[in-house]
XYZ file of C-alpha atoms in Angstrom:
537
model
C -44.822 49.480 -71.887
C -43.696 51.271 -75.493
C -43.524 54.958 -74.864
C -43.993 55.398 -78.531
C -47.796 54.213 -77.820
C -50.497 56.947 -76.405
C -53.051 54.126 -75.932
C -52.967 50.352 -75.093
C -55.232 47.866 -74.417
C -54.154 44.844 -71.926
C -56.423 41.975 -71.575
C -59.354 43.913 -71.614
C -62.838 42.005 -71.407
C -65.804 43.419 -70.840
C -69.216 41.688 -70.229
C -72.938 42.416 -70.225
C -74.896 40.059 -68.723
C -73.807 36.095 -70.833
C -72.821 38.553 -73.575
C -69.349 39.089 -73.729
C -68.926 42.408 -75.558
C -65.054 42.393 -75.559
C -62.912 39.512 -74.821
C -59.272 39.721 -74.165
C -58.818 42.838 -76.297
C -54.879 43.669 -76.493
C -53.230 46.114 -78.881
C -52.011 49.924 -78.854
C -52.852 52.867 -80.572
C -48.924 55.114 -81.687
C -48.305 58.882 -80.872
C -49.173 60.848 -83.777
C -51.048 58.163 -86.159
C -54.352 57.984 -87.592
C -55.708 54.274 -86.274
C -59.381 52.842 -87.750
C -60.886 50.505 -85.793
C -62.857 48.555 -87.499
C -65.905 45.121 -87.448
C -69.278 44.321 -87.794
C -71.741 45.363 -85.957
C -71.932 43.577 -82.405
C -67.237 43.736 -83.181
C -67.285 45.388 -79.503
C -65.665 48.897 -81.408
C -68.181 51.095 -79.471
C -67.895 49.160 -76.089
C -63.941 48.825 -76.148
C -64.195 53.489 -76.868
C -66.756 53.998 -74.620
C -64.228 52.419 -71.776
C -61.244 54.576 -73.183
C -63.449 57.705 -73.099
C -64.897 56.476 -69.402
C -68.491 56.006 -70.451
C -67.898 52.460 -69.509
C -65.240 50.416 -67.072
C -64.009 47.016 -67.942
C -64.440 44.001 -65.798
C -60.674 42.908 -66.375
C -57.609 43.950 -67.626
C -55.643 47.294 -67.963
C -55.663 50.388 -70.277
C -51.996 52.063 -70.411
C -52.142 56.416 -71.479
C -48.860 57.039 -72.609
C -46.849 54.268 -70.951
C -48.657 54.643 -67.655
C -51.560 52.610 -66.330
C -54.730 54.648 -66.280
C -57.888 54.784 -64.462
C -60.605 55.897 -66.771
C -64.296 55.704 -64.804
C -66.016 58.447 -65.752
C -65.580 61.395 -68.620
C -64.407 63.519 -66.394
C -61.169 61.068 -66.145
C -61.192 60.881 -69.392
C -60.434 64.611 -70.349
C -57.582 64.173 -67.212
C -55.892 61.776 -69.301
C -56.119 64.032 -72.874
C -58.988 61.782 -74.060
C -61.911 63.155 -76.065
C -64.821 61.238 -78.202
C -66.463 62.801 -80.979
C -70.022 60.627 -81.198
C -71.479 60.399 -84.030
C -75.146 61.946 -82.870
C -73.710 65.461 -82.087
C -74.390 67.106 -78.343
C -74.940 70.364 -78.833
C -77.543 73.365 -77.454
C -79.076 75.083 -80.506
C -79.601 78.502 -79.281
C -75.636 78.522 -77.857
C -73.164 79.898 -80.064
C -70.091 77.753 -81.006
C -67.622 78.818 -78.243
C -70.444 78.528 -75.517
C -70.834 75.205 -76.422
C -67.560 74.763 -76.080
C -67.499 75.437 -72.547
C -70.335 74.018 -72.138
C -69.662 72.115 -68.919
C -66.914 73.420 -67.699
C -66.399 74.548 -63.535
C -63.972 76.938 -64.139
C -64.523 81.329 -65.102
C -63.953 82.011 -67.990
C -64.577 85.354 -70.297
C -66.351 84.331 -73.105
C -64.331 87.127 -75.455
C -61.461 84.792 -74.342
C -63.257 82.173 -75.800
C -64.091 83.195 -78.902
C -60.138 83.649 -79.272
C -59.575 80.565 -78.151
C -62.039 78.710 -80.768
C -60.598 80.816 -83.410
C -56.963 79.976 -82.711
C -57.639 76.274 -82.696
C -59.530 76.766 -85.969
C -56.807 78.412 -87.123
C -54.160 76.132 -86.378
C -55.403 72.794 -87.641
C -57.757 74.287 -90.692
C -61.329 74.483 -89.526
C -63.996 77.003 -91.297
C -65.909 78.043 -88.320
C -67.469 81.328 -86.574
C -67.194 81.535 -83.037
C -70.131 83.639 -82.286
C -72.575 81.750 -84.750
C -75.643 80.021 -82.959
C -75.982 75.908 -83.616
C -79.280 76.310 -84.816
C -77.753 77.917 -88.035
C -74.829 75.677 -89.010
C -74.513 72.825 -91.431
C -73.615 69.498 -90.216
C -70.035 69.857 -91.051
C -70.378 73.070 -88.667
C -71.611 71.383 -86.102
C -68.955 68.727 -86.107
C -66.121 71.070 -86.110
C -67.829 72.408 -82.921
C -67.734 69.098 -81.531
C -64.022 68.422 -82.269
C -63.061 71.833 -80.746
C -64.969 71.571 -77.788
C -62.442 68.114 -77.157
C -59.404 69.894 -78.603
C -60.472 73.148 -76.416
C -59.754 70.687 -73.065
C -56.667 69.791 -74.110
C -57.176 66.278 -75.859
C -54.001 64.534 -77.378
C -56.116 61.256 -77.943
C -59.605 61.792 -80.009
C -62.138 59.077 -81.112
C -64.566 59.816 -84.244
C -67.742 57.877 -84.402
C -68.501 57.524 -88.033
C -67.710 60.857 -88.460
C -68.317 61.055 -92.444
C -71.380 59.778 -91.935
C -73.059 63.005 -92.905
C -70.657 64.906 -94.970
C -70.727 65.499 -98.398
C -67.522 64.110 -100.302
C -66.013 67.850 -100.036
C -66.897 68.420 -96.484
C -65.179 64.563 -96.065
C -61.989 65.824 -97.980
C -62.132 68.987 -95.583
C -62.134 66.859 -92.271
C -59.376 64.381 -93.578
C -57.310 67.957 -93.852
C -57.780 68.791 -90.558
C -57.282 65.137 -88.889
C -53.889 64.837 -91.229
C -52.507 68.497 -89.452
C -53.821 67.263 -85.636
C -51.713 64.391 -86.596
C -48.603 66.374 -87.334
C -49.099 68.010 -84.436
C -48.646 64.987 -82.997
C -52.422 63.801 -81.602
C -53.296 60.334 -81.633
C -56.509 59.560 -83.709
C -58.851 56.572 -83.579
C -61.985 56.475 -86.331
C -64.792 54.351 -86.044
C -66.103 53.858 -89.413
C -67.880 50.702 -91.607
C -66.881 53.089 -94.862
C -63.325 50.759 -96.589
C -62.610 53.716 -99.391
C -61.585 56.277 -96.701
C -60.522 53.815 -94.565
C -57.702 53.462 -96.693
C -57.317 56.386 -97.540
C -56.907 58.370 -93.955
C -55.931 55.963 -92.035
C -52.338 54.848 -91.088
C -53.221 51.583 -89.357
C -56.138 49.710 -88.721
C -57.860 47.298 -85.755
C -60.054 44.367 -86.013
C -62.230 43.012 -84.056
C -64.744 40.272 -84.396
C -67.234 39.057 -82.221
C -65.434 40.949 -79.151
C -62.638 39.497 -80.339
C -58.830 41.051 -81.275
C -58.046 39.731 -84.884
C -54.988 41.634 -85.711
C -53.472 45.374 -86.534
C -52.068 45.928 -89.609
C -50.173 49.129 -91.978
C -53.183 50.615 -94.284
C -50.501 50.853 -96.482
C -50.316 46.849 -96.794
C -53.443 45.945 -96.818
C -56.753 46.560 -99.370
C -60.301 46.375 -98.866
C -60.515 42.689 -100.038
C -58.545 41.989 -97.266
C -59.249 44.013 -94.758
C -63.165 42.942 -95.148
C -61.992 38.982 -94.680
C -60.410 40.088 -91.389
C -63.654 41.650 -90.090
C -66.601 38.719 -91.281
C -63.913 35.434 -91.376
C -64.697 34.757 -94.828
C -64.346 36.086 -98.293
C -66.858 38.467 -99.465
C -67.966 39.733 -103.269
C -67.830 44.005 -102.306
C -68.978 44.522 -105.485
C -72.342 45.730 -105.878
C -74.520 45.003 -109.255
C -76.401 47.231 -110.570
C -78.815 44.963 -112.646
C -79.891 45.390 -116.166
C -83.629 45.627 -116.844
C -86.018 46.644 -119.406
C -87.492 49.943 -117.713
C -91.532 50.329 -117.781
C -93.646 53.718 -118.206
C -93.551 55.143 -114.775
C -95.378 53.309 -111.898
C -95.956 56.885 -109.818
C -95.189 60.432 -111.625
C -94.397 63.501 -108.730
C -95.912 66.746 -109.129
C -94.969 69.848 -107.889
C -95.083 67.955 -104.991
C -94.497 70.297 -101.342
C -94.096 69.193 -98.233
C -94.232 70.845 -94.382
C -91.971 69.745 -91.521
C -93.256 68.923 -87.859
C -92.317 72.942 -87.106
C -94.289 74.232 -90.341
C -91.057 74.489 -91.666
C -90.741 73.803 -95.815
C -89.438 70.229 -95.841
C -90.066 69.539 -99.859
C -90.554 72.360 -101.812
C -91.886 71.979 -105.560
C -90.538 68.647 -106.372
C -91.068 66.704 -109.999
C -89.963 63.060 -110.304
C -91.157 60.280 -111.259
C -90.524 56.181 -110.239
C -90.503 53.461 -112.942
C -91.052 49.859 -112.800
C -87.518 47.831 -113.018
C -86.045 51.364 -111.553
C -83.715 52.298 -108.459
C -83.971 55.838 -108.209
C -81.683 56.859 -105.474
C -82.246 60.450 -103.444
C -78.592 61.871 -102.300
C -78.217 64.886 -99.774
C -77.092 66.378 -96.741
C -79.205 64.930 -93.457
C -82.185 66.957 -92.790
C -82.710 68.013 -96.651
C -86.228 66.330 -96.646
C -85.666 62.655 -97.468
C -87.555 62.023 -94.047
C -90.580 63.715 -94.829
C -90.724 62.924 -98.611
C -90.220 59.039 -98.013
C -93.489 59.574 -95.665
C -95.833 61.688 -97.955
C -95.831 58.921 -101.011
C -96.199 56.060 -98.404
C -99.122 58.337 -97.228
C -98.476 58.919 -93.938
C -97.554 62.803 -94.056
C -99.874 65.217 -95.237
C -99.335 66.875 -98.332
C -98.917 70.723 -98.751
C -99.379 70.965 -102.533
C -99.098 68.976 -105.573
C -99.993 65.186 -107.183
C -98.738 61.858 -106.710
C -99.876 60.257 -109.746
C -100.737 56.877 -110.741
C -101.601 55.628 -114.015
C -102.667 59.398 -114.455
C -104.572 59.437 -111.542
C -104.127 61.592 -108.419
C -104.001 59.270 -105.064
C -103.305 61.750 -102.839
C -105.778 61.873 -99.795
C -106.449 58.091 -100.623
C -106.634 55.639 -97.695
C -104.358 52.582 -97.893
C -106.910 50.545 -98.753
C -108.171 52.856 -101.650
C -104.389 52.561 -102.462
C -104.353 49.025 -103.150
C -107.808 48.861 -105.158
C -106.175 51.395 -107.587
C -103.392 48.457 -108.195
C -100.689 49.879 -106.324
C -98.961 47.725 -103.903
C -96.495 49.708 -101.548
C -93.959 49.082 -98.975
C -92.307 51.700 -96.922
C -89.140 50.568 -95.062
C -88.746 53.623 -92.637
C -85.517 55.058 -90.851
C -86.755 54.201 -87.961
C -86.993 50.544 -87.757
C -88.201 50.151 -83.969
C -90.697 53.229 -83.960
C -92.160 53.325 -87.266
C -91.187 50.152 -89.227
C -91.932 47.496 -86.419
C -93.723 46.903 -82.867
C -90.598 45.997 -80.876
C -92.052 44.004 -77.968
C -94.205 42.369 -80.858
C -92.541 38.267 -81.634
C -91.221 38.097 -85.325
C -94.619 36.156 -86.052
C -96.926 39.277 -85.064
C -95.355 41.455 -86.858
C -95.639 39.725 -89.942
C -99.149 39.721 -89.230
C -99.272 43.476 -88.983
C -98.950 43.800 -92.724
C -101.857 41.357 -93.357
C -104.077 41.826 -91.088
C -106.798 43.681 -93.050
C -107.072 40.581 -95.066
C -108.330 38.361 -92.337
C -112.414 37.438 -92.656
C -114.140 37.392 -89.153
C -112.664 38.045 -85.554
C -110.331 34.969 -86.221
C -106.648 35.753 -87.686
C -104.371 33.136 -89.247
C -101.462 33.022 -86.469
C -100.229 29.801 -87.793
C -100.013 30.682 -91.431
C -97.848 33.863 -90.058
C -95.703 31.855 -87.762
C -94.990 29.795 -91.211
C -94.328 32.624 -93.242
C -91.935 34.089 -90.286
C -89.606 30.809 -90.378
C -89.195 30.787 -94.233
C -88.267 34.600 -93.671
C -85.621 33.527 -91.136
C -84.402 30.649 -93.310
C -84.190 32.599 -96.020
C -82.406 35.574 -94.480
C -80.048 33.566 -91.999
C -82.143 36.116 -89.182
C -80.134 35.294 -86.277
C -82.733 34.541 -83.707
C -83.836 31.895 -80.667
C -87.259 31.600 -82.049
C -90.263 33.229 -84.541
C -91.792 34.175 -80.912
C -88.437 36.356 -79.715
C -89.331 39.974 -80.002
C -87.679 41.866 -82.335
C -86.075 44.900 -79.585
C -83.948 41.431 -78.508
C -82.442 40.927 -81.625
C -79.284 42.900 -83.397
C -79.397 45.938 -85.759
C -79.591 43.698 -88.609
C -81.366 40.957 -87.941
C -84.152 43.807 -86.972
C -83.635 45.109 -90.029
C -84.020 41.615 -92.148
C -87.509 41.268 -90.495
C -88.585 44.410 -90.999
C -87.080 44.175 -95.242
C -88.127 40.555 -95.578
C -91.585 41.182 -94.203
C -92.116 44.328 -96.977
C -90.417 42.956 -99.584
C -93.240 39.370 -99.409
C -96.229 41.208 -99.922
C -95.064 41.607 -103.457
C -95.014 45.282 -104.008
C -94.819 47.485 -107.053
C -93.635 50.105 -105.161
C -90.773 50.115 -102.652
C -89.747 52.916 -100.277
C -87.107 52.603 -98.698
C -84.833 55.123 -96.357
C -81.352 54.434 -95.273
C -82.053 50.326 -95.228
C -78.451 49.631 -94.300
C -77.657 52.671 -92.574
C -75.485 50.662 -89.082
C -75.203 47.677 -90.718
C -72.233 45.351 -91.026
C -71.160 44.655 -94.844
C -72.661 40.859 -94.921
C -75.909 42.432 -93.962
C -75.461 45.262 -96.588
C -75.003 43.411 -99.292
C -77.901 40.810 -98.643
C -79.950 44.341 -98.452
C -78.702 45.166 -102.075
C -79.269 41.704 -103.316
C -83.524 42.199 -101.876
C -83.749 45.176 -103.747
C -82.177 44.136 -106.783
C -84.310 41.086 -107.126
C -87.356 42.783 -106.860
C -85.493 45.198 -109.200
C -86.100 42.306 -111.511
C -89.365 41.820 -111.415
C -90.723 45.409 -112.214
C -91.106 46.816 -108.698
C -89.998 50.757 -108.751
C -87.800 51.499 -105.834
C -87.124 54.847 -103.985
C -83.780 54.865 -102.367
C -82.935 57.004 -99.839
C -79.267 56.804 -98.819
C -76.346 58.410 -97.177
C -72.838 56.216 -98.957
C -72.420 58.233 -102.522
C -70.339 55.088 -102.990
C -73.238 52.750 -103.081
C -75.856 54.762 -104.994
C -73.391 54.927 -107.237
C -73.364 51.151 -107.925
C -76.204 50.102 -107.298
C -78.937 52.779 -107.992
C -80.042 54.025 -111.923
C -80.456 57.640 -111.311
C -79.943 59.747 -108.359
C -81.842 62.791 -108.031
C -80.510 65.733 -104.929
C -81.862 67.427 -102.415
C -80.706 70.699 -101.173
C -82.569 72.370 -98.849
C -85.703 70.217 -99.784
C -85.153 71.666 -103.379
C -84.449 69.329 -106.614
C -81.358 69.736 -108.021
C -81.262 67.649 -110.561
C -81.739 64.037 -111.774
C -78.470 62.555 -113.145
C -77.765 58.997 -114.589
C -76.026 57.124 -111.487
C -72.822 55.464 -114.321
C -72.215 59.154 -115.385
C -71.864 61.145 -112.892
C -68.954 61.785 -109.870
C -69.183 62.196 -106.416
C -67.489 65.575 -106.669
C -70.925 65.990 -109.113
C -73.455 65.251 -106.446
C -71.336 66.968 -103.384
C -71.505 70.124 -105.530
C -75.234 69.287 -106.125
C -75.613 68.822 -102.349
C -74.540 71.776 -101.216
C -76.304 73.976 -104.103
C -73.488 74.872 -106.102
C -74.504 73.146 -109.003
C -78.384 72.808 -110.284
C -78.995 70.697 -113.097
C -82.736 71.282 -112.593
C -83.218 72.641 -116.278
C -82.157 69.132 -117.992
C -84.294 67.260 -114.866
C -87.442 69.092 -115.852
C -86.982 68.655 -119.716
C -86.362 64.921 -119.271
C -89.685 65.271 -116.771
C -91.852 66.674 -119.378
C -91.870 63.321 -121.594
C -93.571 61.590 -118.612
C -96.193 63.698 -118.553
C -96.812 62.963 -122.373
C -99.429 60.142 -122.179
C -99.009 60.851 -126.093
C -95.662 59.296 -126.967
C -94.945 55.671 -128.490
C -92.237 54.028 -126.164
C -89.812 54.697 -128.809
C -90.446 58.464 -128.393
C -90.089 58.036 -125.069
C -87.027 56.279 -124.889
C -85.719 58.994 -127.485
C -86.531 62.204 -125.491
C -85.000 60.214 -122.212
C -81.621 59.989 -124.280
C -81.444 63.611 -125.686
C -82.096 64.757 -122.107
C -78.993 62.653 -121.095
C -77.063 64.060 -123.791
C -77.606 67.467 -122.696
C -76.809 66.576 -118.976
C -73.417 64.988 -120.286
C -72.364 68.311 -122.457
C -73.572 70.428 -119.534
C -71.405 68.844 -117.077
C -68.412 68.879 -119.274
């Protein structure tokens, strides 16, 4: 076995149930490199970590730590060997401070003054921004993750695994963690990242893994490769990455915002005095950090979170306090495509066929209801979607991440809305699933619907959405054309260094001018651009 390797795989196969998760896996991960491991979801990239880190054990073949065979069964093995996961859903107690999180766990004394010199020297030595005595409860993401990847580094791991770990970050905080990663790996630690995002991909990484379909496709030098490439690797097939953002002819607005405030679960402020407004032919995308209140304003316009103050306006009348059925008499036709797909968006142990009656079932006259025109209407969804599935009777909690998510677009998107709402609709999914998403939205782009897009890749609201207005701290700040504008803008945006509310509410006050001819209109939309574009430079 190389010595030069930390990690190797050796014929390793793993099996759940008929499904084979990982079959035959062999390659090696070098001392001191940054490796990506990369494939679409269902690849086997979480099943082949979870067996290094000892969450699972594989039914054949060997893993080799630094030249010598290992047995990895538990986490506890796992540390013994130097080996430490970073998931992407952070473990953490909120009312612990940083460093007693860190030793969270642990059997052996330990002075927790010693600790907080601990934390701070490993901080100190690799780059990280963090206070050892601050509680969980009050850090950002980015805080928390650093309190993650100490609490590894803390036991002594040469040999760390991120889970999407730039999932959350703004493109600053991202820049910030590629620091750190770069120093562990002159210090000579051994990185794997798990991550669907190309752009960083090739730009951290110093190697990277595919697998498809539990299967090993090949290793090769980030330096050799591109994303063109590298994506033909992971599906089998060429594939378009770029995204259109489609041209259309942009109507008066369908719904106009008002003041609009929101309360969390806790009585928390969630949204707090928001204008915007959504037009028909529109993508208006909504960019920032998780937990800003994109969750609770996505569920206030679809009506299903009470509203603490303001208007939702349509056709200048208020609708707020409406029933969905009110809703629709007024001429508004909305879909809401939730975050959570299984708990909010569909009835899991439901067939695909009942829950595409779900969104009709009002319309049925008597105690009869149409079950054959539904099963029909469930088969052209799964033709036209490629839904990978045995039947329109399988329940949805059997099928994949993105076939799940298919039904649950592709059921919204045939009622024929006006309206779309729609929160992280790709978030998990592999890129030929992604892109189909994009090319729903922008077809109904095309025919006049307004769509709210929540969504976490600055890269693809970029592309594919026309403005993107920020959240910070359920605060606006600021609307801002999506082909003018940087990710450095919107990071700066995100974290509140930069408000660009003053241009958002001029541009804002037009809507509320029943008064002007569409040329007017038009007019006062480009001398609020303008402004933005001067401001910014």
């Amino acid at each position: 076995m190389e010595k030069n390797f930390a990690v190797v795989f050796q014929n390793i196969t793993k099996r759940f149930g008929q499904v084979v998760a990982n079959n035959n896996i062999n390659f090696g991960v070098k001392k001191g490199e940054i490796l990506s491991l990369l494939g679409e979801n269902g690849s086997g990239k979480t099943t082949l970590m979870n067996m290094l880190s000892g969450i699972y054990f594989p039914d054949d073949g060997k893993i080799f730590i630094n030249g010598e065979e290992a047995l990895i069964a538990s986490p506890i093995d796992a540390f013994k060997y130097k080996i430490g996961m970073i998931h992407q859903h952070f473990k953490l107690v909120d009312i612990f401070t940083a460093s007693q999180n860190v030793v969270l766990g642990l059997k052996e004394k330990y002075n927790l003054k010693s600790v907080d010199t601990r934390v701070a020297e490993i901080a100190d030595r690799y780059g990280f921004e963090i206070d050892p005595k601050k509680k969980i409860y009050d850090m950002s993401v980015s805080e928390k993750q650093t309190v993650e990847i100490i609490k590894v580094l803390y036991r002594g791991a040469d040999i760390l695994i991120l889970d999407e770990p730039t999932a959350v970050l703004t493109p600053q905080e991202t820049q910030k963690l590629f620091a750190v990663l770069r120093k562990m790996r002159a210090d000579g630690k051994s990185i794997i990242i798990i991550t669907h995002k190309l752009n960083e991909v090739m730009e951290i990484s110093d190697r990277v893994a595919i697998l498809r379909k539990g299967e090993y496709i090949t290793t090769v030098d980030t330096s050799a490769t591109n994303e063109k490439e590298l994506t033909e690797y992971m599906v089998g097939k060429k594939v378009d990455l770029k995204i259109e953002r489609v041209a259309t002819d942009f109507d008066r607005p369908l719904l106009e915002i008002r003041n609009l405030t929101i309360d969390k679960d806790d009585g928390s402020r969630a949204i707090d005095d928001v204008d915007f407004y959504i037009r028909g032919g529109e993508i208006l995308g909504v960019a920032g950090i998780a937990g800003c209140g994109q969750k609770e304003l996505c569920e206030a316009i679809a009506g299903l979170r009470p509203i603490k103050r303001g208007n939702i306006m349509h056709m200048g009348e208020d609708i707020v306090g409406l029933s969905s059925k009110e809703i629709i008499e007024k001429g508004i036709s909305m879909s809401f495509i939730p975050e959570d797909r299984l708990g909010m968006g569909l009835a899991p142990s439901f067939s695909i066929t009942d829950n595409m009656m779900l969104k009709t079932y009002r319309d049925n006259k008597g105690i009869f209801v149409d079950r054959e025109s539904a099963r029909k209407r469930a088969q052209a969804l799964i033709e036209k979607l490629d839904i990978v599935t045995p039947s329109t009777e399988t329940p949805v909690r059997r099928l994949s991440g993105g076939n799940v998510q298919k039904v649950l677009v592709g059921r919204e998107v045939e009622s024929n809305p006006n309206v779309i709402i729609t929160a992280y609709p790709v978030r998990g999914l592999d890129i030929n699933s992604s892109y189909l998403i994009y090319d729903i939205l922008n077809e109904q782009k095309k025919k006049g619907t307004g769509i709210l897009f929540i969504g976490e890749d600055l890269d693809v609201m970029l592309a594919l959405c026309d403005k993107i207005m920020v959240l910070c701290h359920g605060k606006n700040m600021g609307i801002v054309h999506a082909a003018k504008v940087t990710k450095e803008d919107l990071g700066l945006m995100m974290t509140g260094s930069r408000d660009l509310t003053e241009r958002t509410d001029k541009e804002y006050g037009k809507a509320k001018d029943s008064n002007l001819t569409e040329e007017e209109w038009q007019a006062a939309e480009r001398s609020a651009e303008e402004e933005g574009e001067n401001e910014r430079n």
